[in-house]
Every structure is written in C-alpha cells, then in structure tokens.
PDB file of C-alpha atoms in Angstrom:
ATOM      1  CA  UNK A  20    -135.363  36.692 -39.625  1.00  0.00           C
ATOM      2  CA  UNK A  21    -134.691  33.895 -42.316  1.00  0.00           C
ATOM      3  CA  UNK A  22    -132.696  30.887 -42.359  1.00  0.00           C
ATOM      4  CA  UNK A  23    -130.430  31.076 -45.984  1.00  0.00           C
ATOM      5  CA  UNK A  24    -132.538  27.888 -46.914  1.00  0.00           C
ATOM      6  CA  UNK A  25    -135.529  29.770 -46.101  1.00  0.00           C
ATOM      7  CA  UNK A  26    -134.739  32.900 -48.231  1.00  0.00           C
ATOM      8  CA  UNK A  27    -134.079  30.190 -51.063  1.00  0.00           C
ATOM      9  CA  UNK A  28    -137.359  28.527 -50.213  1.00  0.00           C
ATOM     10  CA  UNK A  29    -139.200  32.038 -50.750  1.00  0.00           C
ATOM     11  CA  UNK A  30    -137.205  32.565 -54.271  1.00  0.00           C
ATOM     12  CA  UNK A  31    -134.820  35.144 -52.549  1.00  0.00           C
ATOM     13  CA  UNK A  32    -130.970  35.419 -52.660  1.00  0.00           C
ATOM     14  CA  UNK A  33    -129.300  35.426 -48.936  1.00  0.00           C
ATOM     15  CA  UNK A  34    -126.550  36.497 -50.554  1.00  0.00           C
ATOM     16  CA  UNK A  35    -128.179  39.919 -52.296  1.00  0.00           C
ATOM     17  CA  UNK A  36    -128.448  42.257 -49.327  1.00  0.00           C
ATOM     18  CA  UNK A  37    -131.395  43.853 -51.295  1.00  0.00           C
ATOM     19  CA  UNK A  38    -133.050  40.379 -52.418  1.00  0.00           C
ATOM     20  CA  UNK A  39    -135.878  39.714 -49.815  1.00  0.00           C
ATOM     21  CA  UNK A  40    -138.674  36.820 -49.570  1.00  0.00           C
ATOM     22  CA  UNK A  41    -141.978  37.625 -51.383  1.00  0.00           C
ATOM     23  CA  UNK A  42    -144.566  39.210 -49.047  1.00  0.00           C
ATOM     24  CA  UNK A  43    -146.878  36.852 -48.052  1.00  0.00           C
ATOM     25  CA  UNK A  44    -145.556  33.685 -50.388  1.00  0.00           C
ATOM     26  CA  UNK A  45    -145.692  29.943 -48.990  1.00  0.00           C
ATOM     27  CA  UNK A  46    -141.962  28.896 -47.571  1.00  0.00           C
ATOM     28  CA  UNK A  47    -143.752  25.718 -46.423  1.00  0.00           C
ATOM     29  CA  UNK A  48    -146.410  23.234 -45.170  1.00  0.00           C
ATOM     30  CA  UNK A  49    -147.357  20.130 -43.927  1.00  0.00           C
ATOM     31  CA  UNK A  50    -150.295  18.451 -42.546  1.00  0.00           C
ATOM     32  CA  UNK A  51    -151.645  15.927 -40.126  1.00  0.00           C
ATOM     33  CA  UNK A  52    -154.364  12.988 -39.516  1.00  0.00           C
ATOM     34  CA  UNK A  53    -157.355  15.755 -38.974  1.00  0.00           C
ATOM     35  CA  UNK A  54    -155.595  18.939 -39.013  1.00  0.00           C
ATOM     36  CA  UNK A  55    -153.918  20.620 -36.306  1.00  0.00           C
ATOM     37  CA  UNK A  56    -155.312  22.357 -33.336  1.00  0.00           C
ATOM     38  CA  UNK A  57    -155.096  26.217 -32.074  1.00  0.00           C
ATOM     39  CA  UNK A  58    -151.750  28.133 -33.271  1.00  0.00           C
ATOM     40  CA  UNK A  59    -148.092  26.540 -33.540  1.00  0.00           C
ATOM     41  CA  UNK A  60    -145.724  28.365 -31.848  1.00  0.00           C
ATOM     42  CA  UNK A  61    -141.896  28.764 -32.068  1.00  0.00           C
ATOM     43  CA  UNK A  62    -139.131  27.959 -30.083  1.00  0.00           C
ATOM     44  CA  UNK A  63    -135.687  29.845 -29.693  1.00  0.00           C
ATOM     45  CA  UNK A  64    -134.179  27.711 -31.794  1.00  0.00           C
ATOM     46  CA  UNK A  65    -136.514  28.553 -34.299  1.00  0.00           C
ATOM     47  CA  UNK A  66    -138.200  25.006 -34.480  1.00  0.00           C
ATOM     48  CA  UNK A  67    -142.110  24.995 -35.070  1.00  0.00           C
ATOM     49  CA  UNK A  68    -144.186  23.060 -32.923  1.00  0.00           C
ATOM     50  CA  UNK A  69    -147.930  22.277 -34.007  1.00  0.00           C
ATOM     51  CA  UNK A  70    -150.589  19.654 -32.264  1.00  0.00           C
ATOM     52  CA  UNK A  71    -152.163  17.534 -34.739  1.00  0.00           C
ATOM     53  CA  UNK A  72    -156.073  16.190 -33.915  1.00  0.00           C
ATOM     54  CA  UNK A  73    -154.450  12.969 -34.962  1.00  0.00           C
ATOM     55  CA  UNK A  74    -152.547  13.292 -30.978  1.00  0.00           C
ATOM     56  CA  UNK A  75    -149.690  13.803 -31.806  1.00  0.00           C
ATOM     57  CA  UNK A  76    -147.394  16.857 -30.836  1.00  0.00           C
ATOM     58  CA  UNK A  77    -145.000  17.654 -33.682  1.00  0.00           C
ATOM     59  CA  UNK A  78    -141.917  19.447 -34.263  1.00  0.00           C
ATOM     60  CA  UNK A  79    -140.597  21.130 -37.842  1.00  0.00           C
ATOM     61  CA  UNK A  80    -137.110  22.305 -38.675  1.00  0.00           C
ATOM     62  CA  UNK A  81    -137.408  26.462 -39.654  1.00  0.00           C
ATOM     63  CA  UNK A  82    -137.505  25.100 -43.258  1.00  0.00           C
ATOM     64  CA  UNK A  83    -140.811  22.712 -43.061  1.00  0.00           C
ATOM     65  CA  UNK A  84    -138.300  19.438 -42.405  1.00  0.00           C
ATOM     66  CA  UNK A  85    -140.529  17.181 -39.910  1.00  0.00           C
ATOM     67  CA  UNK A  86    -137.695  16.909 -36.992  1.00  0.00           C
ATOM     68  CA  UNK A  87    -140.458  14.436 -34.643  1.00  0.00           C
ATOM     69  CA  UNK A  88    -143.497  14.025 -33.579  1.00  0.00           C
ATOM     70  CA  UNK A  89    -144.632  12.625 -30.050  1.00  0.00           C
ATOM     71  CA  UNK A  90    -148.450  10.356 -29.641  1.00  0.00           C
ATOM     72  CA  UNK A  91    -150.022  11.330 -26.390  1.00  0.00           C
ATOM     73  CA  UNK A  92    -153.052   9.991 -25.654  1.00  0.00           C
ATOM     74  CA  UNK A  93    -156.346  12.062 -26.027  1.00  0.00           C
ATOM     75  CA  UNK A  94    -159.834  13.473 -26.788  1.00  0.00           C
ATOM     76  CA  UNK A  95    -158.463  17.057 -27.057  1.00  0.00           C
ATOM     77  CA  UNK A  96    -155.190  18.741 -26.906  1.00  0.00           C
ATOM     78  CA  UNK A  97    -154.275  22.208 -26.155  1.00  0.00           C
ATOM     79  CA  UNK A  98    -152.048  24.296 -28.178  1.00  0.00           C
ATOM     80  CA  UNK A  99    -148.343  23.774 -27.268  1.00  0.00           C
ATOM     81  CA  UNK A 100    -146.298  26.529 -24.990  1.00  0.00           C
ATOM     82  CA  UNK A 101    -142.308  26.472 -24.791  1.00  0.00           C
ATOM     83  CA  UNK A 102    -140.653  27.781 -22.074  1.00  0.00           C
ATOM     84  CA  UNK A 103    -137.356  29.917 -21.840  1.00  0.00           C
ATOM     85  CA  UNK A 104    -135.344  26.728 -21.619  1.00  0.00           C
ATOM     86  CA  UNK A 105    -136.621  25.285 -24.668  1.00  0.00           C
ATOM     87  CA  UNK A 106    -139.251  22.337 -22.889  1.00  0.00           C
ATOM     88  CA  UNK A 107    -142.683  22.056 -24.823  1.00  0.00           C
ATOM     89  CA  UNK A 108    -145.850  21.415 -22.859  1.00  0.00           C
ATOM     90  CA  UNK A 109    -149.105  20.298 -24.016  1.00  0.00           C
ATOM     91  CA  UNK A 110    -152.715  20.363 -22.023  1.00  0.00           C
ATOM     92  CA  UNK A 111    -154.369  16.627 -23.103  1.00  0.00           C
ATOM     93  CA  UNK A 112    -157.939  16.162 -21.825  1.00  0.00           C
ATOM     94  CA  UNK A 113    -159.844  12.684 -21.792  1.00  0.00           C
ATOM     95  CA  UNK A 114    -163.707  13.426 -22.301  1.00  0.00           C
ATOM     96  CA  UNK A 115    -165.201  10.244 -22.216  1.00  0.00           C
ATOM     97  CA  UNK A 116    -165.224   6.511 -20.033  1.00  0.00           C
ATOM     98  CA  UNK A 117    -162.604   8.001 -17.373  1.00  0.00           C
ATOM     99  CA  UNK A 118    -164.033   6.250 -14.497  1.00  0.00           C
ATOM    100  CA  UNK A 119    -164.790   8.216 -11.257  1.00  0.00           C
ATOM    101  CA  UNK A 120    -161.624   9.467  -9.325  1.00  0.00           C
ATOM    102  CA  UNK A 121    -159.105   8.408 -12.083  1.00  0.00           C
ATOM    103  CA  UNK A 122    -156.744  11.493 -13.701  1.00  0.00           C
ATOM    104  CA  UNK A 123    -158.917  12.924 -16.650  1.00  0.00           C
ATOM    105  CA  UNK A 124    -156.534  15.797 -18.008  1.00  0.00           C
ATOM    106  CA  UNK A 125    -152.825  15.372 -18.399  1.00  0.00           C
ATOM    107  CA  UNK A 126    -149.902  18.032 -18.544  1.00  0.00           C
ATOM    108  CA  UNK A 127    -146.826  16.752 -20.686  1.00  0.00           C
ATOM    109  CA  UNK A 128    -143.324  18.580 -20.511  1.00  0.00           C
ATOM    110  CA  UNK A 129    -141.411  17.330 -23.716  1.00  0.00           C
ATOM    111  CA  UNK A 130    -137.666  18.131 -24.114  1.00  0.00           C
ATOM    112  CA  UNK A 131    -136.472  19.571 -27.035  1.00  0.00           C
ATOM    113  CA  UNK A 132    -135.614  16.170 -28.593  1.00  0.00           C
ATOM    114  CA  UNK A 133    -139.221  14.731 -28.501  1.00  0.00           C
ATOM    115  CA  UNK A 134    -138.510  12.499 -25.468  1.00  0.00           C
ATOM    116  CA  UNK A 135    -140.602  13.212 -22.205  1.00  0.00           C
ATOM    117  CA  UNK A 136    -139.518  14.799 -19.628  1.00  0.00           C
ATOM    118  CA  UNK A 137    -142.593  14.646 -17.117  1.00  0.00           C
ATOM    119  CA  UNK A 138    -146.401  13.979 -17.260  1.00  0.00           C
ATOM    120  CA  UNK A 139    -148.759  15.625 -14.438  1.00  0.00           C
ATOM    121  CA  UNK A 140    -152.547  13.908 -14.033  1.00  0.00           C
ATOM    122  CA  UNK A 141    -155.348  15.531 -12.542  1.00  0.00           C
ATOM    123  CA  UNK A 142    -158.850  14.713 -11.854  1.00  0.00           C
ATOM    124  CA  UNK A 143    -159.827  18.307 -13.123  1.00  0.00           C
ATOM    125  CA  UNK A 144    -160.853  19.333 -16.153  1.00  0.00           C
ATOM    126  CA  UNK A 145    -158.143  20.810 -18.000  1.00  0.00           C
ATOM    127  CA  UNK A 146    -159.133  23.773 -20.594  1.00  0.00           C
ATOM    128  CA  UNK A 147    -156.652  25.773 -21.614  1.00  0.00           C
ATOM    129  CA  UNK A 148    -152.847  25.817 -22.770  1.00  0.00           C
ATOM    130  CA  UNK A 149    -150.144  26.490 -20.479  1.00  0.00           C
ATOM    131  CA  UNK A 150    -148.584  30.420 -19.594  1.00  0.00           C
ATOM    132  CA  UNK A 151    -145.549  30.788 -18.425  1.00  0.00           C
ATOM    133  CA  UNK A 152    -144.820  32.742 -15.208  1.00  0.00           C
ATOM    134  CA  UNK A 153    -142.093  33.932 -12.889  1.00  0.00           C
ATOM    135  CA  UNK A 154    -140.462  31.490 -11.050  1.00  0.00           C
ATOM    136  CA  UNK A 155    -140.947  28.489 -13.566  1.00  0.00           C
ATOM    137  CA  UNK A 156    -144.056  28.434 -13.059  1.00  0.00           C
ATOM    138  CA  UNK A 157    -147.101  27.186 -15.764  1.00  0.00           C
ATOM    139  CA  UNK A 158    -150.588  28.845 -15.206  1.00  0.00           C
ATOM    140  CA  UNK A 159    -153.396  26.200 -16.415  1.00  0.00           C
ATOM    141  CA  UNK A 160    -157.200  27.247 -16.223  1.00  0.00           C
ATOM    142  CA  UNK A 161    -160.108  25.262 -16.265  1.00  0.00           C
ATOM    143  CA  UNK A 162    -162.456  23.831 -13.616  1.00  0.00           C
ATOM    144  CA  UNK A 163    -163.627  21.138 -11.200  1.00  0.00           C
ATOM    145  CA  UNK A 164    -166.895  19.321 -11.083  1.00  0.00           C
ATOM    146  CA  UNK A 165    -168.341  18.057  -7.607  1.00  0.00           C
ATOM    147  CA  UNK A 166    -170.139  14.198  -8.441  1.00  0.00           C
ATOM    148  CA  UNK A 167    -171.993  14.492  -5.698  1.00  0.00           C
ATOM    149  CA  UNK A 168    -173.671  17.888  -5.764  1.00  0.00           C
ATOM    150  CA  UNK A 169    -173.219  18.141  -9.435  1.00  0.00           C
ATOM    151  CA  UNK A 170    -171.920  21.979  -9.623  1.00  0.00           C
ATOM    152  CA  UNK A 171    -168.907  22.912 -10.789  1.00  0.00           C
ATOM    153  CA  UNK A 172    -166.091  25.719 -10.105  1.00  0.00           C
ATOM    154  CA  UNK A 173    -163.532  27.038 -12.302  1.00  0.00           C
ATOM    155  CA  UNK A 174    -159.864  26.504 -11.500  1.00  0.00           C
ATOM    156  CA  UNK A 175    -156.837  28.157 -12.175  1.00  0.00           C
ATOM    157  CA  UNK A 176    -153.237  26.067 -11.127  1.00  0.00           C
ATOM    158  CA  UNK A 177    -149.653  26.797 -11.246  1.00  0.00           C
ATOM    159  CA  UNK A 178    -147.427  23.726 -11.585  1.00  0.00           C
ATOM    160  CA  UNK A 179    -143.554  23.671 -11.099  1.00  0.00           C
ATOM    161  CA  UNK A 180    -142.262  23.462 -14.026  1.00  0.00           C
ATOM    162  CA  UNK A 181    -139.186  21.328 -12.901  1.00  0.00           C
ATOM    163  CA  UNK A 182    -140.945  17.994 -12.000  1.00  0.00           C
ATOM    164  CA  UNK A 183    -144.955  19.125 -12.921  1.00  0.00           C
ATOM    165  CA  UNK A 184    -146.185  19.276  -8.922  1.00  0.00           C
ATOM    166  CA  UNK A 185    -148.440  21.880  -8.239  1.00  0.00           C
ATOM    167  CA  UNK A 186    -147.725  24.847  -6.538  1.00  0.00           C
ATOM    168  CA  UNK A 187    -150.353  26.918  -6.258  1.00  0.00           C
ATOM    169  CA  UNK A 188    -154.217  26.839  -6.889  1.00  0.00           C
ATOM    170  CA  UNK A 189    -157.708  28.944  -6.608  1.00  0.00           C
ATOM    171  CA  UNK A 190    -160.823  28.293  -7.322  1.00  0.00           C
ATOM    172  CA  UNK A 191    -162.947  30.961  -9.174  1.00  0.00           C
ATOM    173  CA  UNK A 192    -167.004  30.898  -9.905  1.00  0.00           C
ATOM    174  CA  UNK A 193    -167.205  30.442 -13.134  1.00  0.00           C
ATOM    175  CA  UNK A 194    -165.273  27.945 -16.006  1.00  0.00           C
ATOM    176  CA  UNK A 195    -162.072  29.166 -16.690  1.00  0.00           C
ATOM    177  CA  UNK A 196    -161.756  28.918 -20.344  1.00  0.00           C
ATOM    178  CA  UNK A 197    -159.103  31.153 -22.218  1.00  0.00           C
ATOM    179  CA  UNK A 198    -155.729  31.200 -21.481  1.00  0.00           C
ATOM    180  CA  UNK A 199    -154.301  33.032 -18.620  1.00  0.00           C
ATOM    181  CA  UNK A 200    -151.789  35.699 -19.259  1.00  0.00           C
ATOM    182  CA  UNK A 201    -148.895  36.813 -17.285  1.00  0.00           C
ATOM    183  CA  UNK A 202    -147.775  40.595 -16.264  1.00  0.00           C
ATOM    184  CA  UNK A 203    -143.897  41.756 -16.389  1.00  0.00           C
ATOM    185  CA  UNK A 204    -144.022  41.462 -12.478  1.00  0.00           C
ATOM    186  CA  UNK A 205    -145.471  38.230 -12.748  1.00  0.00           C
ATOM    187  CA  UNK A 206    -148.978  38.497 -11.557  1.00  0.00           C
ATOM    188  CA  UNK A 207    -151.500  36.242 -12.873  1.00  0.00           C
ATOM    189  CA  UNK A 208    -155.132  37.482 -14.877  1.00  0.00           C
ATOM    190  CA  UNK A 209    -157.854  35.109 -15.997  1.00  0.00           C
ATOM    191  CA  UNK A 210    -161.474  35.542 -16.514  1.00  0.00           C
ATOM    192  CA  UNK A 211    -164.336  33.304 -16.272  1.00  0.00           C
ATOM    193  CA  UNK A 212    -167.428  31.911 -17.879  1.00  0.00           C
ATOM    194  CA  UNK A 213    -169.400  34.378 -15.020  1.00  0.00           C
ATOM    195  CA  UNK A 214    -167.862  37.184 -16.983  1.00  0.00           C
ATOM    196  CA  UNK A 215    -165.486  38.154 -13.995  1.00  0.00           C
ATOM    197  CA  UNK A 216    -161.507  39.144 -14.396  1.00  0.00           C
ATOM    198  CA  UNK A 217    -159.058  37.807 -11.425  1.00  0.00           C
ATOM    199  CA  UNK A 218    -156.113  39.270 -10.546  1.00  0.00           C
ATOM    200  CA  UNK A 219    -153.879  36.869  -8.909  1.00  0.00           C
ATOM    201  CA  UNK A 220    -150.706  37.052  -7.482  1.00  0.00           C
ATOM    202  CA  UNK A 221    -147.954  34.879  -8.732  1.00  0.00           C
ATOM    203  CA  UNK A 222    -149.085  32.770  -6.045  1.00  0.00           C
ATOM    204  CA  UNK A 223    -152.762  32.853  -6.991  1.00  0.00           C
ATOM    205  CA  UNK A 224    -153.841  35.288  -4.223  1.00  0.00           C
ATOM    206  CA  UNK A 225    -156.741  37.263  -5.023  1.00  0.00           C
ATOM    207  CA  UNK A 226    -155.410  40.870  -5.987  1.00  0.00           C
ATOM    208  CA  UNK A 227    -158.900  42.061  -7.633  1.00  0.00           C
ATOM    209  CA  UNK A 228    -161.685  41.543  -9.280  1.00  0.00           C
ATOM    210  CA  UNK A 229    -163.439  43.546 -12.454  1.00  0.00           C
ATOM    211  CA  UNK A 230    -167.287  41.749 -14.226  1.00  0.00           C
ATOM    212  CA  UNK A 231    -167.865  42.091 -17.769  1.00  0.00           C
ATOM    213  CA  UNK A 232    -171.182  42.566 -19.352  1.00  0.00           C
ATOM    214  CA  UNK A 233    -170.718  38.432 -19.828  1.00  0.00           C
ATOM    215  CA  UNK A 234    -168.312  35.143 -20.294  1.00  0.00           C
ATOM    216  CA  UNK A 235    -164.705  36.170 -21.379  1.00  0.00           C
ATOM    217  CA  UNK A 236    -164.263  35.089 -25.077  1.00  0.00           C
ATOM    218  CA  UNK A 237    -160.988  36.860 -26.079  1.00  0.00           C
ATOM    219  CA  UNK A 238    -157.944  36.481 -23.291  1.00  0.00           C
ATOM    220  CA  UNK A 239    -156.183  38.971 -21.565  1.00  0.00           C
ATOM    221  CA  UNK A 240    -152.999  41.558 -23.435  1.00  0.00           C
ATOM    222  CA  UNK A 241    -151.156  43.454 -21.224  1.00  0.00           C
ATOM    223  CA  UNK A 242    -149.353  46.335 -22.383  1.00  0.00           C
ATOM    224  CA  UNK A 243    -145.797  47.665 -21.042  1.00  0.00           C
ATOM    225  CA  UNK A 244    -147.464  50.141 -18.367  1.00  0.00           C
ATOM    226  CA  UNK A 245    -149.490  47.008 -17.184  1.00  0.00           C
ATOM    227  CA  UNK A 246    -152.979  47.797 -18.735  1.00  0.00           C
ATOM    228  CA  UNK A 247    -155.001  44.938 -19.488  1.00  0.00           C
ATOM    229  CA  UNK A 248    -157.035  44.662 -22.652  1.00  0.00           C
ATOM    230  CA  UNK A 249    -160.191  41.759 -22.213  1.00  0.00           C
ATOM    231  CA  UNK A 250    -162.884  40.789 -24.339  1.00  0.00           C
ATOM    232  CA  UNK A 251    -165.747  39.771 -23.826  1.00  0.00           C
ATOM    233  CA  UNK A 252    -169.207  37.185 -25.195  1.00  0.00           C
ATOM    234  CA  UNK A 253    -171.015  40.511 -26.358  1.00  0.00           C
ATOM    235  CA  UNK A 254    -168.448  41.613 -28.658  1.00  0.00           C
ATOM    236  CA  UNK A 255    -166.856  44.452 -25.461  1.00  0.00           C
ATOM    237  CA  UNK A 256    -163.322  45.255 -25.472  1.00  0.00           C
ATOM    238  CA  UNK A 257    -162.408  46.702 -21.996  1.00  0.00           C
ATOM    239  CA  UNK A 258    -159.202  48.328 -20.763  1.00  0.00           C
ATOM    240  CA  UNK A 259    -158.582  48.221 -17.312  1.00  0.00           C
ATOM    241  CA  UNK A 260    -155.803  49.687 -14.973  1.00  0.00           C
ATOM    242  CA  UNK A 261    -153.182  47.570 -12.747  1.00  0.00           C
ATOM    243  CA  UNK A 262    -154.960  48.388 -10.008  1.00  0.00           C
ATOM    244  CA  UNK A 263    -158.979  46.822 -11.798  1.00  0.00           C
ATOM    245  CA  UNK A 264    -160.244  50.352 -12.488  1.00  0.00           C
ATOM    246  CA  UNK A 265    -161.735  51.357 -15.812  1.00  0.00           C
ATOM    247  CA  UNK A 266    -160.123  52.913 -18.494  1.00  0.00           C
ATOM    248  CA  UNK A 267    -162.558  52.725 -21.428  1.00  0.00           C
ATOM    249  CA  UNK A 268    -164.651  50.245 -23.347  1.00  0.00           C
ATOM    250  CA  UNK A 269    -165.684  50.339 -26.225  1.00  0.00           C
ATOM    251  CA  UNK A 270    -168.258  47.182 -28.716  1.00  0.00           C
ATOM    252  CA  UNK A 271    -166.173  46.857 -31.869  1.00  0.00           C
ATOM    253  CA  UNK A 272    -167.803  43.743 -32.653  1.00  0.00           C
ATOM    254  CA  UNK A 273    -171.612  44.585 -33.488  1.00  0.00           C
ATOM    255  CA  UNK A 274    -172.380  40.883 -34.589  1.00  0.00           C
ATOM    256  CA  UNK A 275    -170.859  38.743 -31.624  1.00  0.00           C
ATOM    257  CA  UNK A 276    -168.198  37.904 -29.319  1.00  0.00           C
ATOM    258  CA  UNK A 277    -164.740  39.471 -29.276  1.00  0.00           C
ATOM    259  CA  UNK A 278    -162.790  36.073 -29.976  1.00  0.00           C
ATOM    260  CA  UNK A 279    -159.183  37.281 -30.946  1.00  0.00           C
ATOM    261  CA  UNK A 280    -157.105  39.116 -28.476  1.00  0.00           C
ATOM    262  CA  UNK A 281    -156.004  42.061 -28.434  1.00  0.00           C
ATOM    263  CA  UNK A 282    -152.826  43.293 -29.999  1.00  0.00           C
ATOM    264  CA  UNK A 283    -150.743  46.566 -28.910  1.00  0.00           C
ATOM    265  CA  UNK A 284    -148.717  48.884 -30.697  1.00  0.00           C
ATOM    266  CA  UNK A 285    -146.621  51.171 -29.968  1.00  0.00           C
ATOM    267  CA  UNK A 286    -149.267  53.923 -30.916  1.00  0.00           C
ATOM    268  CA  UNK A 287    -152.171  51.754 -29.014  1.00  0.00           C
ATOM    269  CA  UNK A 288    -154.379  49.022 -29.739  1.00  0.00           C
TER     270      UNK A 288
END
C-alpha cells in the first residue's frame, strides 16, 4: 500500500476511496556517488534501503526522505538483506592489496537506526548477498582460494545472526556465485560455477545434488509445494522436485544465459 504522502506524491487523493496513484508514475528518486548496486529492498517499516558504489549503505523514508546512510569500506558491496527483526546486512569484499591471511570480505549487521550492530571478517571471498534462514541464520556463498596450490573451492556459510559467528559451512566444487535461497522448512539450495545444484540442510548437510547443462546464472525460486525453478549459462530453465528429480526444462532464452529468476504465480511460472 501507500503512505497518504505517497498518494499525494503520485497526484492521488488518500482521502477519495476511488482516487488511486498513476500506474507506473515517479513517487520518487535519489541518487548516489556512482550509482547504486543490485536491487534495494524494503523493510517492514516500509523504509528503502539501497547500496551506493560510492560505499555507502543508505536508508530512505517510504516518501524518498534520505533517513541515513552508513560508509563501509570497500571494492564491492552486495545488495542489502533485512531480516524479520528489522537488522540490515551488507556483503563488502576487498579485491585488491589485502595482504596474505588478513580478512578480505566483511559481513555488516546494521540496526535500524544506521548504527552497527556487528561486523564478521573472513579470509574468503565473499560473493553474494545474504538469505535469511530458519533459526537466524544468514546463508552467504562464495569461495576459497588455496595460495599454495592455487585452486579454489566454492563455499557456502551460515552465520548467527545474533553476534555474526559462523555456524555452519560446506565446501562445494565450483564458485558459488548467486544468491542462495531458502525453502519453507528451511533447507538451503545453491548452485555453482560447475553447473551443479546443492541441497543442503539448514545445517549445510548435503541433501542432493542435480548438474545443469553449465554455471548457474539465474538463482533458485521455490514455489509453495517446494519445487525449485534454476537457470542456467545456456539460457535452461529447469524445474526440479524436493527430492532433485526432474520435472521439465525447457531454453526460453535462445540468445544467452537465463539471468533473472524465476517468478511464480499462482497459475505457474
């Protein structure tokens, strides 16, 4: 819904029960040093939080109103996710002249008010945003490079949300590099740059596995009877069954990869 001063905003009477915003008009926007990066998302207060390329995390009143805005230091950031009590966290990843054994990728946990609540370091290479699981848990995906035998090994971690220590962890072959999602009854799917889909328990035990043609480009949906919709580098959109059978596939993108994910209806997706 909309705020009265958003109706007004949008030219439409709060007051005139048949007075409603103009489809698809501009309520508001703002801007930052470089743009922003990935989607904002919104809180349950209805605050909009965006990260800006400038490093900063910021936060907007429903009608546009900067409310703050919170430096952290970077070379990328991730997309902010806000859990069911209202905290913000933020994936920040240093790229460049972190010397060997020092924390390269950071995990912030900002309280509502722009003031930090907790910062988690690891020497890993942090790649996506955060997911929210059972159990205040965040899910974090991305992987871990060996200096001396110079391979590397994709990662997938699940932090306690409370104080940012890490509660569980697996290692998968491949770079994990889209968001994971997580199920109603809180089990954990990510794919990887090998074109392979984990299942994971809440606890990151294995459950299954399901390969792809190739890399996973577009990150997992699951719908209501736990179906999960992936896609992948060759433009394949597969539905699989709790359990890692197939359902279908089907190439709806002729020209290249399936990069959005997918969205479910009521009638399908």
């Amino acid at each position: 819904g909309f705020s009265n001063r958003q109706e007004s905003l949008a030219k439409g009477n709060p007051q005139v029960p048949t007075e409603t915003p103009a489809r698809g008009s501009e309520l508001w926007s703002s801007d930052s040093l470089g743009g922003f990066y990935g989607q904002a998302v919104i809180g349950r207060d209805r605050a909009v939080y965006a990260t800006g390329a400038d490093g900063k995390v910021y936060a907007f009143y429903p009608d546009g109103k900067k409310r703050w805005a919170f430096q952290i230091q970077f070379s990328s950031l991730s997309e902010p996710t806000v859990g069911p009590d209202g905290t913000i966290y933020v994936v920040s990843q240093l790229n460049g002249g972190v010397p060997v054994g020092s924390p390269r990728s950071f995990v912030y946990a900002l309280n509502p008010d722009g003031t930090q609540r907790w910062v988690r370091g690891t020497t890993d290479f942090l790649e996506t945003p955060g997911a929210y699981g059972q159990g205040g848990r965040l899910y974090i995906g991305g992987f871990r490079f060996d200096q001396f035998s110079g391979s590397a090994s994709g990662i997938v971690m699940g932090l306690d949300t409370a104080n940012g220590t890490t509660v569980a962890f697996r290692t998968v072959p491949g770079t994990v590099e889209e968001v994971p999602a997580v199920s109603f009854t809180g089990d954990v799917f990510v794919g990887d740059s090998n074109g392979t889909v984990h299942a994971l328990t809440s606890t990151l035990t294995p459950r299954w596995t399901y390969l792809m043609r190739s890399r996973l480009t577009a990150p997992a949906s699951i719908a209501s009877d736990g179906t999960i919709y992936v896609g992948d580098d060759q433009g394949y959109t597969y539905s699989l069954t709790s359990a890692g059978a197939l359902r279908w596939e089907q190439r709806f993108s002729q020209q290249g990869p399936q990069y959005s994910s997918i969205t479910i209806a009521n009638e399908g997706v």
